[in-house]
Every structure is written in structure tokens, then in C-alpha cells.
CSV table of C-alpha atoms in Angstrom, one decimal:
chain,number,residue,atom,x,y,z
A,175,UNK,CA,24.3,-68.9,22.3
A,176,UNK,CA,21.2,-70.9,24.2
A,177,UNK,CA,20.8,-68.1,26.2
A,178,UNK,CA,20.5,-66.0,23.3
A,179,UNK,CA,18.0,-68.5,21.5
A,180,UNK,CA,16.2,-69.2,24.9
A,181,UNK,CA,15.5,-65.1,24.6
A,182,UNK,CA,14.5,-65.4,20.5
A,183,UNK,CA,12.0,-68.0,21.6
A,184,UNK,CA,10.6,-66.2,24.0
A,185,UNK,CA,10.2,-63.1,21.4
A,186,UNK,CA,8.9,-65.7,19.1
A,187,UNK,CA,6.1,-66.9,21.5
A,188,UNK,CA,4.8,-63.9,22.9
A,189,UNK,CA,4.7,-62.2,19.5
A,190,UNK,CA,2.0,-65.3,18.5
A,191,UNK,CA,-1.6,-63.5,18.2
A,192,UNK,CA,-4.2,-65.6,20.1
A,193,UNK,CA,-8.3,-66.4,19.6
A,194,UNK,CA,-8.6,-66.4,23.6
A,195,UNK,CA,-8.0,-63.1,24.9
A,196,UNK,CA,-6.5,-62.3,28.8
A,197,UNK,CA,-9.7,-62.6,30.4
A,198,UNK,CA,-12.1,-65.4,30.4
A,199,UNK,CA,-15.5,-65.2,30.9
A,200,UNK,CA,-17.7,-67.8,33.3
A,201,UNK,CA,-21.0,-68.7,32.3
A,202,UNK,CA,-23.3,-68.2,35.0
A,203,UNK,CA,-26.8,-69.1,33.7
A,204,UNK,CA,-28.5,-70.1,30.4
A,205,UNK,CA,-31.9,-71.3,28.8
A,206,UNK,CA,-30.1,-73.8,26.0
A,207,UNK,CA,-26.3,-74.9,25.9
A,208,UNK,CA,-24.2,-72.6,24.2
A,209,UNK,CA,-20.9,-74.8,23.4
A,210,UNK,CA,-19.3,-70.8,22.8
A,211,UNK,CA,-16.1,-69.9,24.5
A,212,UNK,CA,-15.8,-66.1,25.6
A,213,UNK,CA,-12.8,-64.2,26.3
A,214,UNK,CA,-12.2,-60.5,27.2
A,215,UNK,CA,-8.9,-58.0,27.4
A,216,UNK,CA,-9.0,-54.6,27.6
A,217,UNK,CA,-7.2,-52.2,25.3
A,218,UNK,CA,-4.9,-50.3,27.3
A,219,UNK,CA,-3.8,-48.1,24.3
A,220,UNK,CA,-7.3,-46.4,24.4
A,221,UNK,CA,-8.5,-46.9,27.9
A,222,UNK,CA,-7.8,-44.5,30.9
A,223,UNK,CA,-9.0,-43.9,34.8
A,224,UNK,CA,-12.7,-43.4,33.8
A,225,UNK,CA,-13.2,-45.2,29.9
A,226,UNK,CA,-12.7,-48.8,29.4
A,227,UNK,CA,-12.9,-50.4,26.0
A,228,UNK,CA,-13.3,-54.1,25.9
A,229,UNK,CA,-12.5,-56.3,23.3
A,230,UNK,CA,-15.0,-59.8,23.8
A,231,UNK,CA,-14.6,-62.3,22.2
A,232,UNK,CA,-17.0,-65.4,20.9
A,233,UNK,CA,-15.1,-68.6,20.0
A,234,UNK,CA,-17.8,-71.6,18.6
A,235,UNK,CA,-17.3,-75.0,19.7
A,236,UNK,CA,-19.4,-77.0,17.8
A,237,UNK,CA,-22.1,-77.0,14.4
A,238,UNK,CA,-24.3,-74.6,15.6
A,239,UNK,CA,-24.5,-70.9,14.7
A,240,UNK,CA,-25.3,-68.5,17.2
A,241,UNK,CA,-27.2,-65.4,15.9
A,242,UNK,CA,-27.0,-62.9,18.8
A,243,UNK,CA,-30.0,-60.1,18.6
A,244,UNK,CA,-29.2,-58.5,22.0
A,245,UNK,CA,-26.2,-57.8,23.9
A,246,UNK,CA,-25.8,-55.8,27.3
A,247,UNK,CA,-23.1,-55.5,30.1
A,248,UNK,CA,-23.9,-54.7,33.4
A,249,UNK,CA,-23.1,-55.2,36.7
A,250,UNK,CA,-24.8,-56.4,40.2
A,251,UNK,CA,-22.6,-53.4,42.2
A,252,UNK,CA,-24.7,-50.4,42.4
A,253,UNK,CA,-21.9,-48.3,43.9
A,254,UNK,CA,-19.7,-49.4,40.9
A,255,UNK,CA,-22.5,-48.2,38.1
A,256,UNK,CA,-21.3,-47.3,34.8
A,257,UNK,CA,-22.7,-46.3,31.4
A,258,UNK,CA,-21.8,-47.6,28.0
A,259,UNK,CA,-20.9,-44.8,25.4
A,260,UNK,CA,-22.4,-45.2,22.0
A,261,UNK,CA,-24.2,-42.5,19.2
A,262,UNK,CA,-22.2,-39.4,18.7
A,263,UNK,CA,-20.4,-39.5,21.9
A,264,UNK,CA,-18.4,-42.8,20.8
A,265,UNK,CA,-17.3,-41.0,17.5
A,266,UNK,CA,-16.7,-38.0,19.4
A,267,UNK,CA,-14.0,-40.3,21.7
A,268,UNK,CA,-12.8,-42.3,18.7
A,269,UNK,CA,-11.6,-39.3,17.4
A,270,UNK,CA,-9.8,-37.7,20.4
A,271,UNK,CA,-8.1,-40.8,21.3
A,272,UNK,CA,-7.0,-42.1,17.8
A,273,UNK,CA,-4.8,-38.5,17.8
A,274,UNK,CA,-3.1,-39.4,21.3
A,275,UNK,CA,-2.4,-42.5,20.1
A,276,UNK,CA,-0.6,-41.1,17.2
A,277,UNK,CA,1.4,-38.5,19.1
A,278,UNK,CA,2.4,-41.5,21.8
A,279,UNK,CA,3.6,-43.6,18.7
A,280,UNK,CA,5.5,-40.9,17.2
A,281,UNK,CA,7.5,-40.2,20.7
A,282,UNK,CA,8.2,-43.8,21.1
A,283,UNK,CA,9.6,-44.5,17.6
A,284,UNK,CA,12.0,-41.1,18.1
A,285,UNK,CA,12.7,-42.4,20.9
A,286,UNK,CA,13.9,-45.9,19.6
A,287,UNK,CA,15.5,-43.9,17.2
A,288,UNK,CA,17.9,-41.8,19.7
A,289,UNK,CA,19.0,-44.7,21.2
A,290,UNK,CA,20.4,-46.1,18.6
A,291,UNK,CA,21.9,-42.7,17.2
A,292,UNK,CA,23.4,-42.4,20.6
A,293,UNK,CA,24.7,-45.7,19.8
A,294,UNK,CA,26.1,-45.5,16.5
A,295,UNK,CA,28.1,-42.2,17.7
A,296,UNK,CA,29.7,-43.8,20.7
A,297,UNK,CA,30.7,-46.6,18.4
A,298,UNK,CA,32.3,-44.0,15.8
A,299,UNK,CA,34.0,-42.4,18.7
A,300,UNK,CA,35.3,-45.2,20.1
A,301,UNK,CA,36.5,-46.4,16.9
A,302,UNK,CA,38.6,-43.0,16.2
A,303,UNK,CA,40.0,-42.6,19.5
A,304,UNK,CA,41.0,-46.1,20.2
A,305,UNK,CA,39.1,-46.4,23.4
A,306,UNK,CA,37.1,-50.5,22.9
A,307,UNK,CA,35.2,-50.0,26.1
A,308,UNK,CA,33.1,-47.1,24.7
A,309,UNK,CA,32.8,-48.6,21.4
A,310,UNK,CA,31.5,-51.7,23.0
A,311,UNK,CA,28.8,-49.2,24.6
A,312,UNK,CA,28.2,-48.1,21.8
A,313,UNK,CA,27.3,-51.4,20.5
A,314,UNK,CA,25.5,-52.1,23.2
A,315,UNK,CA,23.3,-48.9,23.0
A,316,UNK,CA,22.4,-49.5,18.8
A,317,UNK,CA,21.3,-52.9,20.0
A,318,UNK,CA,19.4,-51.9,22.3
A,319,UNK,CA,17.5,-49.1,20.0
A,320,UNK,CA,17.1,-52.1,17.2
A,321,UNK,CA,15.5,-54.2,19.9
A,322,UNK,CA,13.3,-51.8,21.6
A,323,UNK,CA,12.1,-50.8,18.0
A,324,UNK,CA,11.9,-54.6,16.7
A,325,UNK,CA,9.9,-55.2,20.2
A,326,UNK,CA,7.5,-52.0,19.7
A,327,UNK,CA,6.8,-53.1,15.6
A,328,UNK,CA,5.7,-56.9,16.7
A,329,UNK,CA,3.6,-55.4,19.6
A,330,UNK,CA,1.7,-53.5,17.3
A,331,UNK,CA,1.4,-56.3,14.2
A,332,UNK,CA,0.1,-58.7,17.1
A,333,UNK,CA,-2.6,-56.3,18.3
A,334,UNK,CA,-3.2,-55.4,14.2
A,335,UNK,CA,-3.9,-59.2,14.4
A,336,UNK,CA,-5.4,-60.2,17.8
A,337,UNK,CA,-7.3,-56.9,17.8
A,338,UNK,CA,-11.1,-55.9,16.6
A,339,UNK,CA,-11.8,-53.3,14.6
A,340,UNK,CA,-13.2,-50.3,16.1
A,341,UNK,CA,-15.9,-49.9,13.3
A,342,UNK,CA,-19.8,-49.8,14.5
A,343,UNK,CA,-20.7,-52.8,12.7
A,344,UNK,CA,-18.7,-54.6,15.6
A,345,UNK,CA,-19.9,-53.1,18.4
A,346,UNK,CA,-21.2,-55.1,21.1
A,347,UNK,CA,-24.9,-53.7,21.2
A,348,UNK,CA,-24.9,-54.2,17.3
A,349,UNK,CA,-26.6,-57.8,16.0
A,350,UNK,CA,-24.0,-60.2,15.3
A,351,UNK,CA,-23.4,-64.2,14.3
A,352,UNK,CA,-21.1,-66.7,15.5
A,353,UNK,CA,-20.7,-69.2,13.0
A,354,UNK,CA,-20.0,-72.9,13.8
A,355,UNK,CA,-16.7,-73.5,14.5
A,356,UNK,CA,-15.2,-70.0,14.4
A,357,UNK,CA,-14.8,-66.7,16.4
A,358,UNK,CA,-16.4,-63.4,16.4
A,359,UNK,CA,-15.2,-60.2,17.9
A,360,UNK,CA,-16.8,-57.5,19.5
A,361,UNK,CA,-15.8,-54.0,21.0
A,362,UNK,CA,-17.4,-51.4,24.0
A,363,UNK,CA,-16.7,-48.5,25.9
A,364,UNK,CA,-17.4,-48.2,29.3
A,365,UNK,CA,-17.6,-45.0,30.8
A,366,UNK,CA,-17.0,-45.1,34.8
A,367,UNK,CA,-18.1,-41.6,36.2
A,368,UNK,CA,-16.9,-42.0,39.7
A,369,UNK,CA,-13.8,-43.6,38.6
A,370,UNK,CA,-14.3,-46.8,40.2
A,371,UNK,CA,-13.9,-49.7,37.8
A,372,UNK,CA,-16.3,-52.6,38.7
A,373,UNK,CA,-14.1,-55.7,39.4
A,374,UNK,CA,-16.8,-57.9,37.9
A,375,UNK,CA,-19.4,-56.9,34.8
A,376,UNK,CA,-21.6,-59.2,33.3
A,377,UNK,CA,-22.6,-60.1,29.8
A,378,UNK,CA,-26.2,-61.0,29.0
A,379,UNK,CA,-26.7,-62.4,25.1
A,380,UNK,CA,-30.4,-63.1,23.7
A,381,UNK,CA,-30.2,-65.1,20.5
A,382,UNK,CA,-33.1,-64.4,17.7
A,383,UNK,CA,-34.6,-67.6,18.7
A,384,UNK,CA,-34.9,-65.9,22.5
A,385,UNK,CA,-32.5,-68.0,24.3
A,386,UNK,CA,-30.0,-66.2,26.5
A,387,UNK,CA,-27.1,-66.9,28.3
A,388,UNK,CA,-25.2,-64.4,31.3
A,389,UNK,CA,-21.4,-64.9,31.3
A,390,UNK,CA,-19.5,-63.3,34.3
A,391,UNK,CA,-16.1,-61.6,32.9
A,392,UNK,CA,-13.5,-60.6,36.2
A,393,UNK,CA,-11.8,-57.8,34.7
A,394,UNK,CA,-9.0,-57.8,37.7
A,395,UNK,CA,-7.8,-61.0,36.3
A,396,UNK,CA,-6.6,-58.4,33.4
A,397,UNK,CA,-2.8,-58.7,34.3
């Protein structure tokens, strides 16, 4: 039984959305004190070898309201140069990978689904020919399903809730606030041609008052 609420705990806990993502960025150099907290993760579901998208976000620590005019990633590594997608292009790639992501989704919940249908017969079987050890398979195999579908459900409601929406109004390179005391999200692709993913990009923000700040985001600290 504590073994089986030691498990439901740890369900519990890492079903819990969060305001700091994975990733946390270091500021590196500024022209007033931002009191802002910035965090990074990226979105496996529609990243691959050569396109990145980052989720940022901006977590306010105190009264004052950040109003950010310009945003731009970058890095320092020539050999690790990459572009970020926008226009046309990034509707083009919103599109594509919103329809693999519905085919992957469908495969996994028939897949959930099998496993407990493989289940539920073993346990019918088991029950008609006597035989306890394959109905306790059985058993074993619709519990499985149920958890593996249970599991897949709160993984998605916590990224529906820790997530930013993919709209162009939240964009990175679009003008955006960070009100006192609260967080603000922001998405980009990054497109690496050669394949090689910088270890280390860098986030310059200019405020409408012309102070900036450069924030150093490690994206191998990802795992």
C-alpha cells in the first residue's frame, strides 16, 4: 500500500504545471536591473534534428513593468549559426507539424487501447478456462493500458497548462509586456541548417525606454 501511494505521489507531483520551465537563463549584462526571472524548455513534440522551438519564459519579481520592444536570439559560435523562421515559412511549418502531431497521438491512444483489449481478453480467458495465472496477466496487462493512457492524458493537460500558445501575437520577435509580479510567455523556431544545435544561444531584450539586458540560456541543460 505505501509503495503504491509513494508511486500516486509521484504521479501527482510531476503532473503539477510549473512557471519556471527546464532551462534557466543567466543574465550576463544589462543597462538597469531587471528583477525578471527567465526560463527556457524546448518542445520536443514539434522540434527535430534541424528546427528547434523554444518556449521562454519571463517571470517579474517586483512592481515594475517591463515593456519589451525588441527581442533577438543569437549566438557567439559562428560554426553553430542558425536562422530564426518567421513570415510564411513559420505558418508553412505550423501546419506540417500540427498534422504529425495528430497522427503520433492517434497511434499512441490505439496503442493504449490494445493493451488493455489484450488485457481484458486474457482476463475473459482465464476466467473460462480456470487457469488464475493468465487471468492475473490479464489484469496486469488492462492495468497497464489504463495507466499508460491515464499517464499520456496528464502529459498532455500539463503541457495544455505549462505550454504557450503557438499564435504570432506570442512570438518572441513580437513587442510584449511583463507585468509586475507575473509571467509572460514567448515562442521561436530555430532553424539549424548544418544540423548542429548550438549548446549555448543568447537572448538580447531592449525595453521601449532603450534599456537592455543579454541572458545566456544553455540548452544542453535541456534533460
Amino acid at each position: 500500500m505505501k509503495k503504491l501511494m509513494s508511486v500516486i505521489l509521484c504521479l501527482g507531483l510531476s503532473a503539477c504545471a510549473s512557471k519556471e520551465l527546464r532551462i534557466h537563463g543567466q543574465e550576463e549584462s544589462s543597462t538597469a536591473l531587471f528583477n525578471m526571472e527567465v526560463s527556457a524548455e524546448i518542445n520536443e513534440d514539434y522540434s527535430d534534428p534541424y528546427n528547434i522551438l523554444l518556449q521562454i519564459n519571463f517571470e517579474s519579481n517586483d512592481g515594475k513593468w517591463i515593456r519589451i520592444d525588441e527581442a533577438e536570439v543569437f549566438t557567439d559560435n559562428k560554426e553553430d549559426a542558425f536562422n530564426v523562421i518567421v513570415g510564411k515559412d513559420l505558418v508553412s511549418w505550423a501546419e506540417a507539424k500540427d498534422e504529425e502531431k495528430k497522427i503520433r497521438d492517434h497511434n499512441t491512444e490505439m496503442t493504449d487501447n490494445v493493451i488493455t483489449g489484450v488485457g481484458g481478453a486474457a482476463v475473459v480467458l482465464g476466467i473460462l478456462t480456470g487457469d488464475k495465472n493468465i487471468a492475473a496477466a490479464g489484469l496486469s496487462g488492462v492495468a497497464a493500458g489504463a495507466g499508460m493512457s491515464a499517464y499520456h492524458k496528464i502529459s498532455e493537460k500539463k503541457k495544455n497548462a505549462q505550454g504557450v500558445k503557438m499564435v504570432p501575437e506570442g512570438h518572441l520577435y513580437a513587442p510584449f509586456t511583463v507585468p509586475s509580479m507575473s509571467l509572460t510567455k514567448r515562442w521561436v523556431l530555430i532553424n539549424c541548417p548544418s544540423g548542429r544545435v548550438s549548446k549555448v544561444i543568447k537572448l538580447r531584450l531592449k525595453t521601449v525606454e532603450g534599456e537592455s539586458v543579454t541572458y545566456k540560456i544553455n540548452l544542453m541543460e535541456r534533460s
